[in-house]
Amino acid sequence: MRKRTRFALFVVIGLVVAMVALYLLRPGLLPRMEGARTNATTEIIERGEYLARAGDCVACHTEVNGPAFAGGRPMPTPFGNLYVPNITPDDDTGIGLWSSDDFYRMMHTGVSRDGTLLYPAMPFANYTNVTREDSDAIYAYLMSVPPVKRENRPHELRFPFNQRELLIGWRTLYFREGEYQPDPKQSEQWNRGAYLVKGLGHCSMCHTAVNALGGSRESQAFEGGMIPNQNWYAPSLTSNREAGLGNWDLQDIADLLQVGTSKRGAVYGPMAEVVYNSLQYLTDDDAKAMAVYLRSLPPRDSEPPPPSQARLVDPSVMELGRKTYEEQCSMCHGKEGEGHGVSFPPLAGNQSITMSSPVNSIRMVLNGGYSPGTKKNPRPHGMPPFSHLLDDKAVAAVVTYIRVAWNNSGTPVTPEQANELRTLIPE
Amino acid sequence: MLVRAIAIAVGLMGGSAAMAQQNPQSPRDTTPAFTSVDSIDARVQGCVTCHGHQGQGTSSGYFPRIAGKPAGYLYNQLLAFKNGTRKYPPMNYLVAYLPDKYLHEIAEHFAGERPPFAAREITPADPAVVTRGQSLVTGGDESRGIPACVACHGERLTGMEPGIPGLAGLRPTYIVAQLTRWQLGDRHATEPDCMKRIATRLSDQDIVAVAAWLSRQEAPKDLSPESSNLIRMPLACGSQPRK
């Protein structure tokens, strides 16, 4: 017992010493290089705009209805609100005085111009993959947008999370710095897809479970998880029981990302935002490349899905579900859940309905939703909300029904689960 | 104050569990249905459980009629829901990622619909209150700088192209809620926001009176809004540009 306490003490002291050392060694301002700012050509600025879209910078750095990139948007986290900073090239309140070196250091290591360590809500853990050349193009683009004078609003994080020094510990545990290294065994297309998905796309930020420290491990990348504070479930991209794409056609994957809907399913909630602000602007080639990479992600579980649970469902619940489905849903999703082309997604054989978390399906029934309007689908179809027409029992029954009917392999849901989500404000 | 509390409570009620108990009188109005998948009709099914098939509004209390209002007005409202300047979370969420051009098409669609009005919903009110309402709507109150509502909303209360909605056929709860929201700064229109100026001059009693009289009026047969700016408006309105 004694020995163990002493050992623990050593570990603690060691950690404290390491933290202090790291704190003292934390980065400061970069040396100024006079005349280092090169003249960006139109071509570079345009490429930068394209890459900034791929990185979806605008989604976080713009307040609803506010000027692009001028910040101010609250970003709720389990630790309190962050207020996203102004990244327009205003000299006093934005990043107008930053050099391309400052900008690359920020993208690559998560350190701001003055040496401040950034919170990982800025997805630098993904952007570290971005090449110097691409970082410079994004920089050139941001320097070309209209500067907006607008002071940053201080974050409202609870103690101890408002202590940025804590980030040193977080970084040691969860942050690996490094540009994307192409895998020579894979095709150029695959590598392009991997670069976009792991880097600018920051897909793992949502599609990976985060732990109590707000960290996620590389080894769990794309395994899916609840998005904190949003109550949407971002499905696993590696499990064919969730949104694993192993058995999808490449074109359907590319459509889902770029068009926002496909023959296999449509996007909604936070994923609709990603498509609307970012993925719809991808070139066909890049959308295809991402599809190639996503389809190749190694499946986490290879066993076949469990057989239908329909026989385990109380017959009266099944009957209420069937009746509700026929009256309220079948005109769009089809008598047998077959859907209708890319307009109304199929519910039969749709993994995103049968996956173990029923949260997304319940929320769809309560709040409805429109697929995002995109360049390739500017007039999307939508689903109406049913929260005011169906009580908890009917919502649970119809969601249970679509999860088990037509040989779907989902499990039943309870009225309590429906009730919990009903009180949330739709977003 | 009580009026405000009610208005806010009603405003927040839509989409809550409380409404699940109330069943609309005629379920067919709010059950999704369409004939061709590739039609605007099929595309606006996302709206029907609340606004009804032709935008007639549904009998579950708060969901307003949108049919036949000027397209410009409906478009302004959809934009305001999209960018959050008008707040009703279930609608803000639905239209958040729809392109402006599409919202315009949806607005045109509902502006062109002419479904019959639902039976009037008449809340009990003192005759004196109703008379007060009538005089405010048709004559205003000069001493307090309140112009007659009909000056902008039209003699027949069917609104004016392109940006002013009709006031005929609205439910009293809805009218009270909207005017109260303007007073509280919770609803905005394009500056100069004439309705804000008017609403803040109305007392809570005025609002109840106006709603009582308006909801007692039979909707006119011809619902078409008056054509644009035949008259000079008493106040400038940002959502009704002058030619």
XYZ file of C-alpha atoms in Angstrom:
670
model
C 0.000 0.000 0.000
C 2.752 2.394 1.137
C 4.765 1.705 -1.961
C 1.846 2.463 -4.191
C 1.145 5.825 -2.567
C 4.739 6.798 -2.972
C 4.684 5.777 -6.595
C 1.539 7.843 -7.174
C 3.191 10.814 -5.510
C 6.168 10.515 -7.853
C 3.877 10.421 -10.836
C 2.022 13.519 -9.677
C 5.235 15.444 -9.011
C 6.593 14.331 -12.358
C 3.475 15.576 -14.090
C 3.573 18.917 -12.311
C 7.231 19.404 -13.244
C 6.433 18.497 -16.828
C 3.531 20.937 -16.932
C 5.634 23.754 -15.506
C 8.396 23.030 -17.978
C 5.939 22.966 -20.850
C 4.351 26.143 -19.546
C 7.678 27.951 -19.455
C 8.524 26.644 -22.878
C 5.187 27.596 -24.372
C 5.435 29.394 -27.647
C 5.551 33.164 -28.065
C 5.429 35.501 -31.041
C 7.151 34.354 -34.183
C 9.994 36.592 -35.413
C 8.737 39.104 -37.981
C 10.003 38.625 -41.472
C 9.847 41.900 -43.319
C 8.495 41.661 -46.818
C 7.594 38.036 -46.329
C 4.059 38.689 -47.471
C 4.011 37.606 -51.066
C 1.624 38.863 -53.664
C -1.031 36.235 -53.991
C -2.363 35.669 -57.467
C -6.047 35.419 -58.281
C -5.553 31.745 -58.809
C -4.157 31.225 -55.314
C -6.926 33.298 -53.740
C -9.547 31.288 -55.542
C -7.966 28.034 -54.478
C -7.895 29.398 -50.942
C -11.603 30.137 -51.113
C -12.270 26.589 -52.259
C -10.144 25.153 -49.444
C -11.718 27.434 -46.833
C -15.056 26.013 -47.897
C -13.739 22.473 -47.635
C -12.709 23.428 -44.080
C -16.118 25.000 -43.352
C -14.444 27.941 -41.588
C -17.475 30.096 -42.275
C -19.857 27.872 -40.291
C -18.162 28.514 -36.965
C -16.577 31.899 -37.599
C -19.759 33.684 -38.701
C -22.628 34.712 -36.482
C -26.122 33.973 -37.784
C -26.929 36.842 -40.108
C -23.568 38.497 -39.334
C -20.765 39.415 -41.765
C -18.742 36.446 -43.018
C -15.770 35.426 -40.816
C -16.340 38.268 -38.323
C -16.880 35.832 -35.447
C -19.056 36.323 -32.398
C -20.986 33.096 -32.722
C -21.490 31.285 -29.427
C -20.310 27.702 -29.479
C -21.855 25.781 -26.589
C -19.598 23.144 -25.030
C -20.092 21.018 -21.919
C -17.669 23.430 -20.209
C -19.471 26.677 -21.086
C -19.776 28.923 -24.128
C -16.914 29.742 -26.466
C -17.256 32.825 -28.652
C -15.617 32.206 -31.965
C -13.091 34.918 -32.920
C -13.036 37.401 -35.792
C -10.794 36.105 -38.592
C -11.353 38.900 -41.102
C -8.185 40.838 -41.976
C -8.971 43.774 -39.672
C -5.719 45.005 -38.115
C -7.108 45.723 -34.654
C -9.770 43.103 -34.046
C -9.121 40.396 -36.657
C -6.069 38.688 -38.125
C -4.947 41.565 -40.353
C -1.479 41.657 -38.797
C -0.870 37.922 -39.079
C 1.804 36.658 -41.470
C 1.411 33.456 -43.444
C 3.909 31.907 -40.972
C 1.679 32.853 -38.044
C -1.277 31.402 -39.877
C 0.465 28.144 -40.719
C 1.643 27.748 -37.124
C -1.957 28.203 -35.973
C -3.332 25.639 -38.455
C -0.504 23.209 -37.824
C -0.027 23.429 -34.055
C -3.075 25.218 -32.634
C -1.073 28.182 -31.358
C -2.372 31.683 -31.964
C -0.181 34.533 -33.208
C 0.633 35.782 -29.695
C 1.455 32.297 -28.471
C -1.910 31.551 -26.867
C -2.812 27.873 -26.966
C -6.132 27.426 -28.741
C -9.004 25.309 -27.529
C -9.568 22.208 -29.655
C -13.039 23.505 -30.541
C -10.996 25.054 -33.335
C -10.330 21.836 -35.259
C -6.553 22.276 -35.483
C -6.162 18.611 -34.489
C -7.507 17.946 -38.004
C -6.129 21.001 -39.778
C -2.607 19.986 -38.734
C -2.835 17.651 -41.749
C -3.090 20.608 -44.145
C -0.019 21.267 -46.303
C 1.913 24.515 -46.095
C 0.891 25.348 -49.656
C -2.810 24.930 -48.907
C -2.495 26.844 -45.640
C -0.910 29.726 -47.549
C -3.767 29.721 -50.066
C -6.384 29.884 -47.295
C -4.375 32.674 -45.713
C -4.293 34.597 -49.000
C -8.039 34.197 -49.369
C -8.795 35.374 -45.827
C -6.580 38.420 -46.375
C -8.682 39.254 -49.455
C -12.106 39.317 -47.747
C -13.532 42.615 -46.431
C -12.086 43.449 -42.992
C -14.716 43.850 -40.282
C -13.960 45.777 -37.094
C -15.490 43.761 -34.314
C -13.943 42.999 -30.923
C -13.783 39.375 -29.895
C -16.117 38.465 -27.092
C -14.366 36.686 -24.189
C -15.228 33.014 -23.682
C -17.493 32.044 -20.794
C -15.913 28.812 -19.640
C -16.222 27.469 -16.123
C -13.196 27.008 -13.888
C -10.908 25.147 -14.410
C -11.597 25.000 -18.142
C -10.958 28.722 -18.493
C -7.288 28.057 -17.648
C -5.584 27.671 -21.005
C -2.537 26.076 -19.342
C -4.655 22.971 -18.908
C -4.494 22.615 -22.647
C -0.879 21.564 -22.303
C -2.076 18.374 -20.655
C -4.833 17.938 -23.214
C -2.389 18.380 -26.053
C 0.019 15.777 -24.678
C -2.819 13.283 -24.466
C -4.767 13.924 -27.622
C -2.887 16.068 -30.107
C -0.492 14.732 -32.728
C 1.022 17.404 -34.911
C 1.884 16.570 -38.495
C 1.022 17.146 -42.134
C -0.769 14.354 -43.942
C 1.650 11.725 -45.228
C 0.387 10.027 -48.397
C 0.208 6.254 -48.253
C 2.296 5.028 -51.199
C 0.364 1.747 -51.304
C -2.852 3.580 -52.112
C -4.001 5.405 -55.236
C -3.636 9.137 -55.689
C -7.432 9.423 -55.511
C -7.566 7.567 -52.191
C -4.846 9.794 -50.768
C -6.642 12.928 -51.905
C -9.807 11.691 -50.196
C -7.965 10.811 -46.998
C -6.286 14.220 -46.975
C -9.633 16.006 -47.233
C -11.527 13.789 -44.770
C -8.824 13.792 -42.080
C -7.719 17.362 -42.630
C -9.919 20.211 -43.783
C -13.139 18.154 -43.621
C -12.587 17.633 -39.848
C -15.153 14.831 -40.093
C -13.744 13.076 -37.024
C -14.606 16.078 -34.887
C -18.232 14.932 -34.888
C -17.968 11.322 -35.979
C -15.816 10.241 -33.024
C -16.974 9.861 -29.443
C -15.439 12.529 -27.229
C -14.571 11.762 -23.654
C -15.167 13.811 -20.530
C -12.117 15.954 -21.320
C -13.401 16.835 -24.739
C -10.682 14.697 -26.296
C -10.946 11.957 -28.857
C -8.367 9.349 -29.702
C -7.000 8.771 -33.141
C -7.571 5.038 -32.671
C -11.303 5.680 -32.304
C -11.537 8.006 -35.250
C -14.828 7.728 -37.160
C -16.349 5.323 -34.624
C -19.321 7.595 -34.050
C -20.726 9.343 -30.983
C -23.261 11.782 -29.579
C -22.388 15.391 -30.366
C -22.195 17.126 -26.982
C -24.788 19.891 -26.492
C -26.566 19.150 -29.747
C -28.187 15.818 -28.973
C -27.645 14.459 -32.412
C -25.842 11.185 -32.913
C -23.048 11.268 -35.491
C -22.930 7.673 -36.676
C -19.863 5.544 -37.014
C -18.313 5.758 -40.449
C -16.518 2.476 -39.916
C -19.378 0.206 -38.901
C -21.690 -1.218 -41.531
C -24.282 -1.313 -38.787
C -24.236 2.478 -38.610
C -23.105 4.754 -41.391
C -20.246 2.545 -42.546
C -20.238 2.923 -46.290
C -18.529 -0.367 -47.136
C -21.471 -1.631 -49.170
C -22.522 1.646 -50.820
C -22.010 2.592 -54.468
C -19.338 5.255 -54.883
C -21.818 7.517 -56.649
C -24.297 7.304 -53.758
C -21.603 8.299 -51.262
C -20.463 11.184 -53.417
C -24.102 12.284 -53.855
C -24.795 12.133 -50.148
C -21.853 14.446 -49.487
C -22.198 16.840 -52.391
C -25.933 16.770 -53.209
C -27.189 16.205 -49.661
C -29.364 13.290 -50.639
C -28.893 9.943 -52.352
C -30.717 6.756 -53.199
C -29.541 5.306 -49.872
C -30.311 8.149 -47.484
C -30.309 11.901 -46.943
C -28.502 14.212 -44.533
C -30.127 16.289 -41.812
C -29.340 18.113 -38.591
C -25.661 19.099 -38.173
C -24.701 17.061 -41.245
C -27.077 19.195 -43.360
C -25.154 22.251 -42.175
C -21.852 20.644 -43.226
C -23.226 19.884 -46.698
C -24.860 23.306 -47.076
C -21.848 25.372 -46.079
C -19.045 23.126 -47.202
C -19.404 19.852 -49.094
C -21.775 21.092 -51.823
C -18.930 23.231 -53.159
C -16.552 20.288 -53.672
C -15.608 19.448 -57.220
C -16.932 16.143 -58.533
C -13.388 14.786 -58.388
C -12.913 15.664 -54.732
C -16.336 14.307 -53.754
C -15.449 11.051 -55.537
C -12.046 10.945 -53.844
C -13.637 11.316 -50.416
C -16.105 8.579 -51.309
C -13.262 6.251 -52.308
C -11.484 6.835 -49.015
C -14.638 6.566 -46.863
C -15.663 3.321 -48.500
C -12.258 1.842 -47.763
C -12.318 2.575 -44.022
C -11.782 -0.763 -42.283
C -15.051 -2.042 -40.829
C -15.003 -2.187 -37.051
C -17.458 -5.036 -36.763
C -17.708 -7.531 -39.528
C -20.342 -9.877 -38.120
C -23.666 -9.673 -39.927
C -26.306 -7.505 -38.235
C -28.614 -9.266 -35.761
C -31.848 -10.692 -37.175
C -35.057 -8.654 -37.044
C -36.400 -8.069 -33.553
C -39.967 -7.709 -34.809
C -41.177 -10.804 -32.990
C -40.017 -9.329 -29.667
C -42.186 -6.242 -30.022
C -45.525 -6.115 -28.212
C -48.173 -6.769 -30.936
C -50.271 -3.774 -29.878
C -47.246 -1.475 -30.224
C -46.445 -2.995 -33.610
C -50.045 -2.440 -34.728
C -50.083 1.200 -33.578
C -46.752 1.719 -35.348
C -47.988 0.121 -38.548
C -51.198 2.122 -38.546
C -49.382 5.384 -37.883
C -46.857 4.590 -40.592
C -49.564 3.883 -43.127
C -51.486 7.045 -42.327
C -48.637 9.506 -41.891
C -45.500 8.213 -43.587
C -46.173 5.738 -46.394
C -47.131 8.346 -49.006
C -43.502 9.490 -48.985
C -41.386 6.603 -47.721
C -43.417 3.953 -49.569
C -45.674 1.104 -48.433
C -42.672 -1.134 -47.872
C -40.282 1.584 -46.763
C -38.721 1.613 -50.219
C -38.585 5.419 -50.477
C -38.787 7.345 -53.710
C -35.535 7.934 -55.595
C -33.487 10.750 -54.112
C -36.605 12.696 -53.084
C -37.740 10.576 -50.165
C -35.105 8.338 -48.566
C -35.769 4.630 -48.120
C -36.345 3.419 -44.572
C -36.059 -0.313 -45.356
C -32.445 -1.468 -45.186
C -31.295 2.016 -44.131
C -28.520 1.621 -41.568
C -28.951 5.084 -40.141
C -32.390 4.042 -38.882
C -31.475 0.658 -37.455
C -28.259 1.693 -35.704
C -28.283 1.231 -31.956
C -28.920 4.906 -31.133
C -32.503 5.805 -32.168
C -31.995 9.496 -31.367
C -31.816 10.748 -34.941
C -34.929 8.890 -36.121
C -36.967 10.065 -33.132
C -35.877 13.640 -33.737
C -36.788 13.393 -37.423
C -40.311 12.252 -36.534
C -40.726 15.002 -33.931
C -39.202 17.897 -35.877
C -39.160 16.821 -39.519
C -36.503 18.359 -41.709
C -35.481 19.487 -45.160
C -32.398 18.158 -46.901
C -30.052 21.074 -47.523
C -30.578 23.032 -50.736
C -27.435 22.536 -52.798
C -26.116 23.420 -56.238
C -27.152 19.970 -57.474
C -30.424 19.859 -55.513
C -31.599 23.446 -55.146
C -35.232 22.505 -54.410
C -35.013 19.699 -51.857
C -37.983 17.756 -50.542
C -38.811 17.859 -46.867
C -40.494 15.987 -44.084
C -43.065 17.648 -41.816
C -42.815 17.595 -38.021
C -45.202 15.333 -36.151
C -44.570 16.426 -32.572
C -47.934 18.173 -32.346
C -49.890 15.313 -33.944
C -48.402 12.204 -32.352
C -48.060 11.608 -28.614
C -45.050 9.851 -27.078
C -46.652 6.448 -27.433
C -47.355 6.913 -31.141
C -43.895 8.374 -31.816
C -42.242 5.441 -30.040
C -44.485 2.967 -31.862
C -43.830 4.345 -35.346
C -40.072 4.590 -34.752
C -40.101 1.046 -33.360
C -42.035 -0.025 -36.435
C -39.570 1.416 -38.956
C -36.662 -0.040 -36.973
C -37.987 -3.604 -37.091
C -40.294 -3.862 -40.124
C -39.135 -5.062 -43.548
C -36.381 -7.179 -41.917
C -34.750 -4.081 -40.453
C -32.466 -5.088 -37.609
C -33.083 -2.288 -35.086
C -34.423 -2.559 -31.552
C -37.656 -1.130 -30.073
C -37.730 2.334 -28.503
C -39.779 3.501 -25.517
C -42.194 6.434 -25.070
C -39.765 7.799 -22.454
C -37.046 8.082 -25.094
C -39.432 10.025 -27.312
C -40.452 12.248 -24.427
C -36.879 13.167 -23.543
C -36.196 14.452 -27.040
C -39.520 16.246 -27.351
C -38.484 18.923 -24.898
C -35.431 19.920 -26.949
C -35.582 22.996 -29.127
C -35.185 21.894 -32.752
C -31.798 22.857 -34.214
C -48.805 42.260 -18.390
C -51.172 39.320 -18.379
C -51.604 39.735 -22.111
C -47.866 39.467 -22.573
C -47.621 36.369 -20.466
C -50.362 34.715 -22.490
C -48.865 35.790 -25.777
C -45.482 34.433 -24.878
C -46.912 31.208 -23.524
C -48.876 30.713 -26.740
C -45.835 31.554 -28.807
C -43.784 28.911 -27.124
C -46.490 26.308 -27.195
C -46.305 25.267 -30.826
C -44.466 21.999 -31.157
C -44.602 21.222 -27.451
C -46.136 18.171 -25.889
C -49.141 20.232 -24.856
C -50.279 20.465 -28.446
C -50.125 16.739 -29.004
C -53.370 16.360 -27.092
C -55.346 18.676 -29.381
C -56.470 17.017 -32.552
C -57.227 19.156 -35.548
C -60.875 19.165 -36.601
C -60.237 17.704 -39.981
C -57.124 15.533 -40.015
C -57.149 15.364 -43.787
C -56.083 19.008 -44.008
C -52.851 18.241 -42.236
C -52.027 14.732 -43.408
C -49.311 14.767 -46.046
C -50.616 13.970 -49.537
C -49.592 14.879 -53.090
C -49.966 13.509 -56.578
C -46.648 13.989 -58.343
C -43.294 13.722 -56.564
C -41.685 16.289 -58.839
C -44.098 19.121 -58.038
C -43.970 22.139 -55.775
C -46.924 20.584 -54.007
C -44.818 17.574 -52.996
C -41.950 19.852 -52.008
C -43.941 21.894 -49.509
C -45.234 18.818 -47.661
C -42.791 19.748 -44.914
C -45.172 22.581 -44.032
C -48.560 20.867 -44.166
C -48.862 19.367 -40.690
C -48.883 22.921 -39.339
C -50.141 25.211 -42.105
C -52.449 22.800 -43.915
C -52.313 21.714 -47.547
C -53.116 25.049 -49.074
C -51.691 27.181 -46.308
C -55.130 27.635 -44.751
C -53.704 27.294 -41.225
C -54.795 24.518 -38.943
C -57.276 24.510 -36.168
C -54.675 23.648 -33.571
C -54.549 27.132 -32.167
C -51.468 28.965 -33.125
C -50.529 27.862 -36.647
C -51.328 30.819 -38.895
C -52.962 30.977 -42.288
C -50.370 31.848 -44.929
C -52.458 31.325 -48.084
C -53.119 34.324 -50.278
C -50.811 36.731 -48.454
C -48.637 38.824 -50.781
C -45.676 36.782 -52.029
C -43.241 39.533 -51.066
C -44.501 39.451 -47.498
C -44.282 35.653 -47.234
C -40.788 35.706 -48.716
C -39.644 38.329 -46.196
C -40.951 36.161 -43.372
C -39.229 33.026 -44.669
C -35.953 34.919 -44.982
C -36.414 36.267 -41.451
C -36.965 32.735 -40.127
C -33.918 31.539 -42.049
C -31.570 34.166 -40.682
C -33.112 34.166 -37.238
C -34.500 37.711 -37.065
C -37.968 36.206 -36.616
C -37.950 33.417 -34.087
C -40.015 30.281 -33.954
C -37.557 27.390 -33.489
C -39.493 24.684 -35.345
C -39.612 26.929 -38.422
C -36.118 28.370 -38.013
C -34.840 24.798 -38.090
C -36.856 23.753 -41.151
C -35.797 26.559 -43.463
C -32.220 27.047 -42.183
C -30.540 25.437 -45.206
C -32.941 26.323 -48.016
C -31.652 28.653 -50.761
C -33.330 32.070 -51.032
C -34.515 31.361 -54.543
C -36.355 28.281 -53.360
C -37.923 30.191 -50.473
C -39.177 32.660 -53.038
C -40.761 29.878 -55.043
C -42.424 28.520 -51.895
C -43.710 32.013 -51.065
C -45.169 32.391 -54.561
C -46.834 29.020 -54.200
C -48.694 29.870 -51.000
C -49.452 33.421 -52.176
C -51.357 31.901 -55.078
C -53.507 29.574 -52.951
C -57.101 30.582 -52.178
C -58.515 28.015 -49.740
C -61.740 28.901 -47.916
C -61.416 30.429 -44.479
C -61.901 28.330 -41.397
C -64.834 29.170 -39.166
C -64.167 32.344 -37.220
C -62.791 31.883 -33.755
C -64.533 34.415 -31.584
C -63.291 35.032 -28.077
C -65.754 36.643 -25.654
C -65.297 40.408 -25.350
C -67.185 43.378 -23.976
C -69.053 45.257 -26.750
C -67.241 48.439 -25.729
C -63.913 46.704 -26.310
C -65.016 45.557 -29.758
C -66.085 49.095 -30.661
C -62.742 50.426 -29.477
C -61.072 47.855 -31.712
C -63.120 48.907 -34.697
C -62.277 52.556 -34.260
C -58.554 51.796 -33.976
C -58.505 49.617 -37.077
C -60.593 51.904 -39.262
C -59.643 55.296 -37.853
C -56.571 54.973 -35.664
C -55.997 57.273 -32.708
C -54.569 60.561 -33.814
C -53.906 61.856 -30.319
C -51.420 59.030 -29.773
C -50.002 58.943 -33.259
C -51.586 55.608 -34.179
C -52.545 55.518 -37.863
C -55.569 53.522 -39.010
C -54.597 49.943 -39.712
C -56.631 50.004 -42.931
C -54.367 52.729 -44.292
C -51.766 50.065 -44.977
C -53.543 46.752 -44.558
C -56.226 47.819 -47.062
C -59.858 48.888 -46.741
C -60.923 45.255 -47.057
C -58.075 44.108 -44.760
C -56.620 41.929 -47.500
C -53.188 43.554 -47.434
C -51.206 45.359 -50.110
C -48.688 44.153 -52.653
C -45.846 43.429 -52.267
C -45.080 43.483 -48.531
C -48.174 44.014 -46.359
C -50.207 41.011 -45.210
C -53.954 40.879 -44.819
C -55.426 40.996 -41.329
C -58.658 39.233 -42.259
C -59.107 35.724 -40.993
C -56.273 35.739 -38.443
C -56.934 34.222 -35.054
C -57.079 36.562 -32.063
C -54.319 34.701 -30.202
C -52.033 35.061 -33.194
C -52.710 38.785 -33.601
C -52.074 39.426 -29.907
C -48.875 37.371 -29.968
C -47.431 39.158 -33.000
C -48.158 42.679 -31.785
C -46.752 41.824 -28.364
C -43.611 40.426 -29.906
C -43.084 43.624 -31.825
C -43.472 45.581 -28.592
C -40.912 43.378 -26.871
C -38.454 43.563 -29.749
C -38.851 39.849 -30.398
C -40.184 40.283 -33.941
C -38.548 42.687 -36.380
C -39.217 43.746 -39.923
C -36.894 45.576 -42.287
C -36.049 49.085 -41.034
C -37.749 51.463 -40.861
C -39.922 49.017 -38.937
C -43.306 50.784 -39.013
C -45.070 47.965 -37.178
C -42.688 48.342 -34.262
C -43.545 52.010 -34.005
C -47.250 51.235 -34.141
C -47.175 48.288 -31.739
C -45.247 50.202 -29.096
C -47.885 52.921 -29.165
C -50.675 50.422 -28.535
C -51.556 49.563 -24.935
C -52.278 45.987 -23.896
C -55.984 46.894 -23.889
C -55.706 48.296 -27.427
C -54.162 45.070 -28.615
C -56.929 42.968 -27.118
C -59.521 45.332 -28.624
C -58.013 45.239 -32.111
C -57.748 41.444 -32.029
C -61.347 41.144 -30.816
C -62.765 43.275 -33.618
C -60.570 41.832 -36.370
C -61.461 38.257 -35.479
C -65.179 39.113 -35.668
C -64.966 40.223 -39.296
C -66.221 38.011 -42.079
C -63.431 37.387 -44.577
C -64.129 39.108 -47.909
C -64.881 36.982 -50.987
C -62.048 38.408 -53.033
C -58.888 37.891 -51.042
C -56.473 39.484 -53.454
C -54.242 42.082 -51.825
C -54.602 45.657 -53.052
C -52.143 46.659 -55.689
C -48.979 48.336 -54.656
C -48.946 51.909 -53.311
C -52.193 53.280 -54.708
C -52.137 55.374 -51.587
C -49.418 57.101 -49.598
C -48.757 55.222 -46.375
C -48.896 57.244 -43.153
C -45.532 55.857 -41.999
C -42.591 54.524 -43.998
C -42.118 50.748 -43.884
C -38.896 49.012 -44.891
C -40.754 45.932 -46.088
C -42.965 48.003 -48.395
C -40.571 49.908 -50.640
C -41.929 53.087 -52.232
C -41.907 53.143 -55.955
